[in-house]
Short mmCIF file of C-alpha atoms and ligand atoms in Angstrom, two decimals:
data_model
loop_
_atom_site.label_atom_id
_atom_site.label_comp_id
_atom_site.label_asym_id
_atom_site.label_seq_id
_atom_site.Cartn_x
_atom_site.Cartn_y
_atom_site.Cartn_z
CA MET N 35 -15.27 -18.67 40.20
CA ILE N 36 -11.79 -17.81 38.93
CA PHE N 37 -10.73 -21.45 39.38
CA LEU N 38 -13.77 -22.62 37.41
CA THR N 39 -12.93 -20.27 34.56
CA VAL N 40 -9.34 -21.51 34.41
CA THR N 41 -10.47 -25.15 34.41
CA LEU N 42 -12.92 -24.56 31.61
CA PHE N 43 -10.35 -22.73 29.55
CA SER N 44 -7.73 -25.43 30.03
CA ARG N 45 -10.10 -27.96 28.42
CA ASN N 46 -10.32 -25.66 25.42
CA ALA N 47 -7.39 -26.09 23.04
CA LYS N 48 -4.60 -23.59 23.53
CA VAL N 49 -6.81 -20.65 24.60
CA TYR N 50 -3.77 -19.19 26.26
CA HIS N 51 -2.60 -18.21 22.78
CA ILE N 52 -5.53 -15.84 22.44
CA PRO N 53 -3.95 -12.35 22.61
CA TRP N 54 -6.68 -10.55 24.58
CA ILE N 55 -6.26 -12.85 27.59
CA TYR N 56 -4.19 -11.05 30.20
CA THR N 57 -0.58 -12.42 30.11
CA PRO N 58 -0.39 -13.83 33.68
CA VAL N 59 -3.68 -15.64 33.08
CA ARG N 60 -2.28 -17.10 29.87
CA SER N 61 0.80 -18.29 31.74
CA VAL N 62 -1.36 -19.98 34.34
CA LEU N 63 -3.36 -21.67 31.59
CA ALA N 64 -0.19 -22.83 29.84
CA ILE N 65 1.13 -24.31 33.08
CA TRP N 66 -2.23 -25.93 33.76
CA HIS N 67 -2.23 -27.47 30.27
CA GLN N 68 1.28 -28.85 30.85
CA LEU N 69 0.27 -30.27 34.23
CA THR N 70 -2.84 -31.99 32.93
CA LYS N 71 -0.71 -33.65 30.23
CA ALA N 72 0.40 -36.34 32.62
CA GLU N 73 -3.05 -37.90 32.79
CA ILE N 74 -2.11 -41.13 31.01
CA PRO N 75 0.70 -42.57 33.16
CA GLU N 76 0.98 -45.65 30.90
CA LEU N 77 2.61 -43.42 28.26
CA ALA N 78 5.60 -43.04 30.59
CA LYS N 79 6.38 -46.80 30.49
CA CYS N 80 9.87 -47.52 29.15
CA SER N 81 8.42 -49.74 26.42
CA VAL N 82 6.63 -46.70 24.95
CA LEU N 83 8.45 -44.63 22.33
CA MET N 84 7.12 -41.44 20.82
CA ARG N 85 8.60 -39.18 18.16
CA ASP N 86 6.60 -36.22 19.41
CA ARG N 87 4.96 -36.71 22.79
CA SER N 88 3.31 -33.32 22.74
CA ARG N 89 1.56 -34.05 19.43
CA VAL N 90 0.39 -37.41 20.77
CA GLU N 91 -1.09 -35.75 23.83
CA ASP N 92 -2.71 -32.95 21.85
CA THR N 93 -4.29 -35.51 19.50
CA ILE N 94 -5.59 -37.57 22.40
CA TYR N 95 -7.10 -34.46 24.03
CA ALA N 96 -8.70 -33.36 20.78
CA MET N 97 -10.24 -36.83 20.42
CA GLN N 98 -11.41 -36.76 24.03
CA ARG N 99 -13.10 -33.40 23.53
CA ALA N 100 -14.89 -34.68 20.43
CA GLY N 101 -16.09 -37.74 22.38
CA ALA N 102 -16.79 -41.39 21.68
CA GLY N 103 -19.50 -40.49 19.15
CA ARG N 104 -16.86 -39.13 16.76
CA LEU N 105 -14.41 -42.01 17.18
CA GLN N 106 -13.69 -45.17 15.21
CA VAL N 107 -10.99 -47.75 15.87
CA ILE N 108 -9.23 -49.53 13.02
CA SER N 109 -7.02 -52.43 13.98
CA ASP N 110 -4.92 -55.08 12.33
CA PHE N 111 -5.40 -58.58 13.74
CA ASP N 112 -2.41 -60.96 13.62
CA MET N 113 0.31 -59.88 16.02
CA THR N 114 -1.65 -56.70 16.87
CA LEU N 115 -4.79 -57.94 18.61
CA THR N 116 -3.18 -61.36 19.02
CA ARG N 117 0.04 -61.89 20.93
CA PHE N 118 3.35 -62.29 19.12
CA ALA N 119 4.74 -64.85 21.57
CA HIS N 120 3.84 -66.54 24.83
CA ASN N 121 6.28 -68.31 27.17
CA GLY N 122 8.99 -67.95 24.55
CA LYS N 123 6.91 -69.63 21.81
CA ARG N 124 5.41 -67.87 18.80
CA VAL N 125 1.63 -67.54 18.88
CA PRO N 126 0.07 -68.70 15.58
CA THR N 127 -1.37 -66.26 13.05
CA THR N 128 -4.76 -67.06 11.47
CA HIS N 129 -2.93 -68.73 8.55
CA ASN N 130 -0.81 -70.78 10.93
CA ILE N 131 -3.86 -71.94 12.91
CA LEU N 132 -4.84 -73.81 9.72
CA ASP N 133 -1.68 -75.87 10.12
CA HIS N 134 -3.65 -78.58 11.92
CA ARG N 135 -3.85 -82.27 11.04
CA LEU N 136 -7.65 -82.08 10.86
CA LEU N 137 -7.38 -79.65 7.98
CA ILE N 138 -4.14 -80.21 6.05
CA ASP N 139 -1.71 -83.09 5.50
CA GLU N 140 1.94 -83.24 6.53
CA ASP N 141 3.31 -82.41 3.09
CA CYS N 142 1.17 -79.27 2.83
CA SER N 143 2.13 -78.26 6.37
CA LYS N 144 5.82 -78.57 5.43
CA LYS N 145 5.39 -76.45 2.31
CA ILE N 146 3.47 -73.71 4.18
CA ARG N 147 6.21 -73.58 6.83
CA GLU N 148 8.92 -73.33 4.18
CA LEU N 149 7.06 -70.44 2.59
CA LEU N 150 6.78 -68.74 6.00
CA ASN N 151 10.53 -69.15 6.55
CA THR N 152 11.25 -67.66 3.14
CA TYR N 153 8.80 -64.76 3.06
CA TYR N 154 8.31 -63.63 6.67
CA PRO N 155 11.92 -62.32 6.91
CA ILE N 156 11.22 -60.34 3.73
CA GLU N 157 7.96 -58.95 5.17
CA ILE N 158 9.76 -57.48 8.18
CA ASP N 159 13.04 -56.53 6.45
CA ALA N 160 13.79 -52.89 7.35
CA GLY N 161 16.21 -52.66 4.41
CA ARG N 162 13.54 -53.13 1.73
CA THR N 163 10.79 -50.75 0.65
CA ALA N 164 7.08 -51.64 0.62
CA GLU N 165 7.14 -51.42 -3.21
CA ASP N 166 9.94 -53.94 -3.22
CA LYS N 167 8.07 -56.30 -0.94
CA LEU N 168 4.67 -56.03 -2.58
CA PRO N 169 5.08 -58.58 -5.44
CA LEU N 170 6.80 -61.01 -3.05
CA MET N 171 3.88 -60.80 -0.62
CA VAL N 172 1.47 -61.54 -3.48
CA GLU N 173 3.62 -64.60 -4.29
CA TRP N 174 3.53 -65.76 -0.64
CA TRP N 175 -0.23 -65.35 -0.11
CA THR N 176 -1.12 -66.82 -3.53
CA GLN N 177 0.97 -69.96 -3.01
CA VAL N 178 -0.38 -70.53 0.51
CA HIS N 179 -3.99 -70.05 -0.58
CA GLU N 180 -3.51 -72.47 -3.49
CA LEU N 181 -2.06 -75.09 -1.15
CA LEU N 182 -4.99 -74.63 1.25
CA ILE N 183 -7.54 -75.00 -1.56
CA GLN N 184 -5.89 -78.27 -2.69
CA GLN N 185 -6.46 -79.64 0.82
CA ARG N 186 -10.26 -79.41 0.49
CA ILE N 187 -10.55 -77.90 3.96
CA ARG N 188 -13.94 -78.43 5.59
CA LYS N 189 -15.80 -75.44 7.05
CA ASP N 190 -17.24 -77.51 9.90
CA GLN N 191 -13.75 -78.38 11.18
CA LEU N 192 -12.43 -74.82 11.53
CA ALA N 193 -13.86 -74.26 15.01
CA GLN N 194 -12.17 -77.41 16.31
CA ALA N 195 -8.81 -76.39 14.82
CA VAL N 196 -9.06 -72.97 16.48
CA LYS N 197 -10.02 -74.56 19.81
CA GLU N 198 -6.99 -76.86 19.71
CA SER N 199 -4.57 -74.14 18.57
CA SER N 200 -2.48 -71.91 20.83
CA ALA N 201 -4.10 -68.75 19.41
CA MET N 202 -4.06 -66.00 22.00
CA LEU N 203 -5.34 -62.44 22.09
CA ARG N 204 -3.19 -59.85 23.89
CA GLU N 205 -3.57 -59.48 27.63
CA GLY N 206 -6.29 -56.91 28.32
CA TYR N 207 -8.18 -57.72 25.10
CA LYS N 208 -11.48 -58.08 26.92
CA VAL N 209 -11.30 -54.57 28.37
CA PHE N 210 -10.53 -53.26 24.88
CA PHE N 211 -13.41 -55.00 23.07
CA ASP N 212 -15.91 -54.47 25.90
CA ARG N 213 -15.12 -50.77 26.31
CA LEU N 214 -15.65 -50.15 22.58
CA THR N 215 -18.97 -51.97 22.74
CA GLU N 216 -20.14 -50.09 25.84
CA GLN N 217 -19.24 -46.78 24.21
CA GLN N 218 -20.81 -47.83 20.88
CA VAL N 219 -17.55 -47.17 19.05
CA PRO N 220 -17.17 -49.24 15.85
CA LEU N 221 -14.10 -51.47 15.66
CA LEU N 222 -12.93 -52.30 12.16
CA ILE N 223 -10.57 -55.26 12.15
CA PHE N 224 -8.61 -55.09 8.93
CA SER N 225 -6.63 -58.26 8.43
CA ALA N 226 -4.56 -59.89 5.72
CA GLY N 227 -5.14 -63.14 7.60
CA VAL N 228 -8.03 -65.56 7.08
CA GLY N 229 -11.38 -63.98 8.00
CA ASP N 230 -13.18 -67.24 8.88
CA VAL N 231 -10.43 -68.18 11.34
CA LEU N 232 -10.25 -64.65 12.76
CA GLU N 233 -14.02 -64.68 13.44
CA GLU N 234 -13.71 -68.02 15.19
CA VAL N 235 -10.88 -66.75 17.42
CA ILE N 236 -12.84 -63.73 18.61
CA ARG N 237 -16.06 -65.77 18.92
CA GLN N 238 -14.34 -68.35 21.13
CA ASN N 239 -12.97 -65.51 23.27
CA ASN N 240 -16.50 -64.07 23.62
CA VAL N 241 -15.69 -60.69 22.09
CA PHE N 242 -17.35 -60.91 18.66
CA HIS N 243 -19.68 -58.04 19.60
CA PRO N 244 -22.10 -56.29 17.20
CA ASN N 245 -19.81 -53.22 16.84
CA VAL N 246 -17.04 -55.39 15.33
CA HIS N 247 -16.64 -55.22 11.55
CA ILE N 248 -14.11 -57.27 9.63
CA ILE N 249 -12.31 -56.87 6.33
CA SER N 250 -10.17 -59.90 5.55
CA ASN N 251 -9.55 -62.84 3.19
CA TYR N 252 -12.68 -64.96 3.46
CA MET N 253 -12.88 -68.58 2.35
CA ASP N 254 -15.36 -69.58 -0.31
CA PHE N 255 -16.90 -73.00 0.41
CA ASP N 256 -18.92 -75.12 -2.02
CA GLN N 257 -22.39 -76.44 -1.19
CA THR N 258 -20.92 -79.38 0.70
CA GLY N 259 -18.78 -77.08 2.89
CA VAL N 260 -15.44 -77.75 1.18
CA LEU N 261 -13.00 -74.87 0.48
CA ARG N 262 -12.91 -74.11 -3.24
CA ALA N 263 -11.45 -70.56 -3.41
CA PHE N 264 -10.89 -67.32 -1.52
CA LYS N 265 -13.44 -64.55 -1.99
CA GLY N 266 -12.74 -61.14 -3.55
CA GLN N 267 -9.49 -59.29 -3.97
CA LEU N 268 -6.54 -60.75 -2.08
CA ILE N 269 -5.46 -58.72 0.96
CA HIS N 270 -1.81 -58.91 1.98
CA THR N 271 0.24 -56.76 4.34
CA PHE N 272 1.15 -54.12 1.77
CA ASN N 273 -2.09 -53.52 -0.14
CA LYS N 274 -4.35 -52.51 2.74
CA ARG N 275 -4.71 -49.05 1.21
CA GLU N 276 -6.66 -50.53 -1.72
CA GLY N 277 -8.93 -52.42 0.68
CA ALA N 278 -9.42 -49.27 2.73
CA LEU N 279 -10.48 -47.29 -0.33
CA SER N 280 -12.72 -49.98 -1.83
CA HIS N 281 -14.31 -51.51 1.31
CA ALA N 282 -13.78 -49.49 4.51
CA SER N 283 -14.76 -46.14 2.97
CA GLY N 284 -18.19 -47.59 2.11
CA LEU N 285 -19.00 -48.82 5.63
CA ARG N 286 -21.94 -46.75 6.87
CA VAL N 287 -21.23 -47.31 10.57
CA LEU N 288 -17.91 -45.50 10.16
CA GLN N 289 -19.44 -42.38 8.60
CA GLY N 290 -19.42 -39.21 10.71
CA ARG N 291 -16.53 -40.48 12.81
CA PRO N 292 -13.54 -38.36 11.81
CA ASN N 293 -11.28 -39.40 14.71
CA VAL N 294 -9.35 -42.63 14.26
CA LEU N 295 -7.35 -44.74 16.64
CA LEU N 296 -5.27 -47.07 14.46
CA LEU N 297 -3.43 -50.15 15.75
CA GLY N 298 -0.98 -52.25 13.77
CA ASP N 299 2.28 -54.17 13.83
CA SER N 300 3.40 -53.68 10.24
CA LEU N 301 4.22 -50.49 8.36
CA GLY N 302 1.63 -51.62 5.80
CA ASP N 303 -1.02 -51.25 8.51
CA LEU N 304 -0.56 -47.47 8.45
CA THR N 305 -2.65 -47.27 5.27
CA MET N 306 -5.70 -48.88 6.89
CA ALA N 307 -7.27 -45.45 7.55
CA ASP N 308 -6.76 -44.18 4.00
CA GLY N 309 -10.46 -44.65 3.27
CA VAL N 310 -11.60 -42.32 6.05
CA SER N 311 -12.86 -39.19 4.34
CA GLU N 312 -12.55 -35.84 6.10
CA HIS N 313 -10.63 -37.29 9.00
CA GLN N 314 -9.72 -34.86 11.76
CA ASN N 315 -7.39 -36.67 14.15
CA ILE N 316 -5.59 -39.94 13.57
CA LEU N 317 -3.47 -41.52 16.27
CA THR N 318 -1.39 -44.51 15.15
CA ILE N 319 -0.09 -47.11 17.60
CA GLY N 320 2.48 -49.65 16.38
CA PHE N 321 3.47 -52.86 18.14
CA LEU N 322 7.15 -53.52 17.50
CA ASN N 323 7.30 -57.27 18.13
CA ASP N 324 10.34 -58.48 16.24
CA GLN N 325 13.72 -57.18 14.94
CA MET N 326 13.54 -54.39 17.50
CA ASP N 327 16.99 -52.87 16.98
CA GLU N 328 16.79 -52.91 13.20
CA ARG N 329 13.29 -51.43 13.02
CA LYS N 330 13.01 -49.12 16.03
CA GLU N 331 14.00 -45.96 14.18
CA LEU N 332 11.69 -46.65 11.26
CA TYR N 333 8.76 -47.42 13.56
CA VAL N 334 9.26 -44.28 15.64
CA LYS N 335 9.33 -42.26 12.42
CA SER N 336 6.18 -43.92 11.12
CA PHE N 337 3.83 -44.53 14.10
CA ASP N 338 2.85 -41.88 16.67
CA VAL N 339 3.21 -44.34 19.56
CA VAL N 340 5.48 -47.40 19.38
CA LEU N 341 5.13 -50.25 21.89
CA VAL N 342 8.33 -52.23 22.07
CA LYS N 343 7.96 -55.92 22.97
CA ASP N 344 4.74 -55.23 24.84
CA GLU N 345 2.36 -58.21 24.73
CA THR N 346 -0.47 -56.32 26.40
CA MET N 347 -3.26 -53.92 25.48
CA GLU N 348 -2.41 -51.76 28.48
CA VAL N 349 -1.43 -48.63 26.55
CA PRO N 350 -4.23 -48.75 23.91
CA ASN N 351 -6.70 -49.38 26.76
CA ALA N 352 -5.43 -46.39 28.75
CA ILE N 353 -5.67 -44.12 25.69
CA LEU N 354 -9.12 -45.43 24.88
CA LYS N 355 -10.29 -44.94 28.44
CA TYR N 356 -9.09 -41.36 28.34
CA ILE N 357 -10.64 -40.56 24.95
CA THR N 358 -14.01 -41.98 25.97
CA SER N 359 -13.94 -40.52 29.50
CA SER N 360 -16.10 -37.52 28.56
CA THR N 361 -18.90 -39.95 27.67
CA ASP N 362 -18.49 -41.58 31.11
CA ASN N 363 -18.92 -38.17 32.70
CA LYS N 364 -22.02 -37.50 30.66
CA LEU N 365 -23.44 -40.89 31.63
CA ASP N 366 -22.65 -40.25 35.30
CA ALA N 367 -24.26 -36.81 35.29
P1 TMP D 108 -2.63 -59.37 9.62
O1 TMP D 108 -2.90 -58.40 8.51
O2 TMP D 108 -3.88 -59.69 10.42
O3 TMP D 108 -1.48 -59.02 10.47
O4 TMP D 108 -2.26 -60.80 8.93
C1 TMP D 108 -1.15 -60.96 8.12
C2 TMP D 108 -0.03 -61.68 8.78
O5 TMP D 108 -0.12 -63.08 8.48
C3 TMP D 108 1.31 -61.23 8.23
O6 TMP D 108 2.07 -60.60 9.22
C4 TMP D 108 1.99 -62.50 7.78
C5 TMP D 108 1.17 -63.60 8.33
N1 TMP D 108 1.14 -64.83 7.50
C6 TMP D 108 1.45 -66.03 8.12
O7 TMP D 108 1.77 -66.07 9.31
N2 TMP D 108 1.43 -67.18 7.38
C7 TMP D 108 1.08 -67.18 6.05
O8 TMP D 108 1.07 -68.25 5.43
C8 TMP D 108 0.77 -65.92 5.43
C9 TMP D 108 0.41 -65.88 3.97
C10 TMP D 108 0.80 -64.78 6.19
MG1 MG D 109 -0.29 -58.00 11.77
#
């Protein structure tokens, strides 16, 4: 009976701070809480960096106690759900998948690559502020989208281009998508990439489940299926906050879910949850794929959990499994 009481109390946040609990009992509870903190062994991997491990664990426990019904997951796509590199070669982003002979000519391909070589180093430059980068990102995206429109890309050829590309989701992606579906947790993919290509990548990997919602740059095709424009307000890496406030906040499936697990690879991704009203717990996970030494400090300051050169979903999956484990127990009972 005493053991049962202790166990129940340890699940309850910091009850050992309550003054009327007899001091030795409080000590036991504090020790128990510390001991149960090691329940996610993946967090001890050397590729995992945390500014404040205790806060991370407390947030995860709070989310676990609230259960899957109170959770939403917001994730970036390129280089977050997709791999950064494979066998020493860069994996293409949704924009780069369009660099296919079926869709664009050699001259256009060359120009898009030159733009990538000019602007990508700016995007990830730790020495520049987001405000500094913002107009340059608008320049990059606008020029690329104009070039793509000039190519009169055909909608019916996108699937083939994706099939023949080396696009690759991170190892463990299936567990991630399937678990969220099983637990009926909405997944909002918030991408500055190309929505039509993104959809095709997840469709071809058999994970475009009904709980997946996407905010991205969608192509606008004319009646004959030829690209004529991009729809709506442009989304780039550093204006996701605006998209979060104007689009994500209005999504009904996300209402009543104040706990957020956020995944990204860019500092701009941190604003993807800005549209969540009355949020209670937000845990941010950042993939540090490139320029590790230059950006490590900044990433550790900015994300709760930083995954250094980790091409897998192992850590997000372990956290997700833990958070949704109370629902498993309920289902088992
Ligand atoms: P994300 O928001 O899904 O990560 O997509 C944005 C990424 O796309 C960003 O990191 C830069 C990348 N990108 C390209 O690779 N090529 C391009 O032409 C453009 C405009 C962006
Ligand atoms: Mg990204």
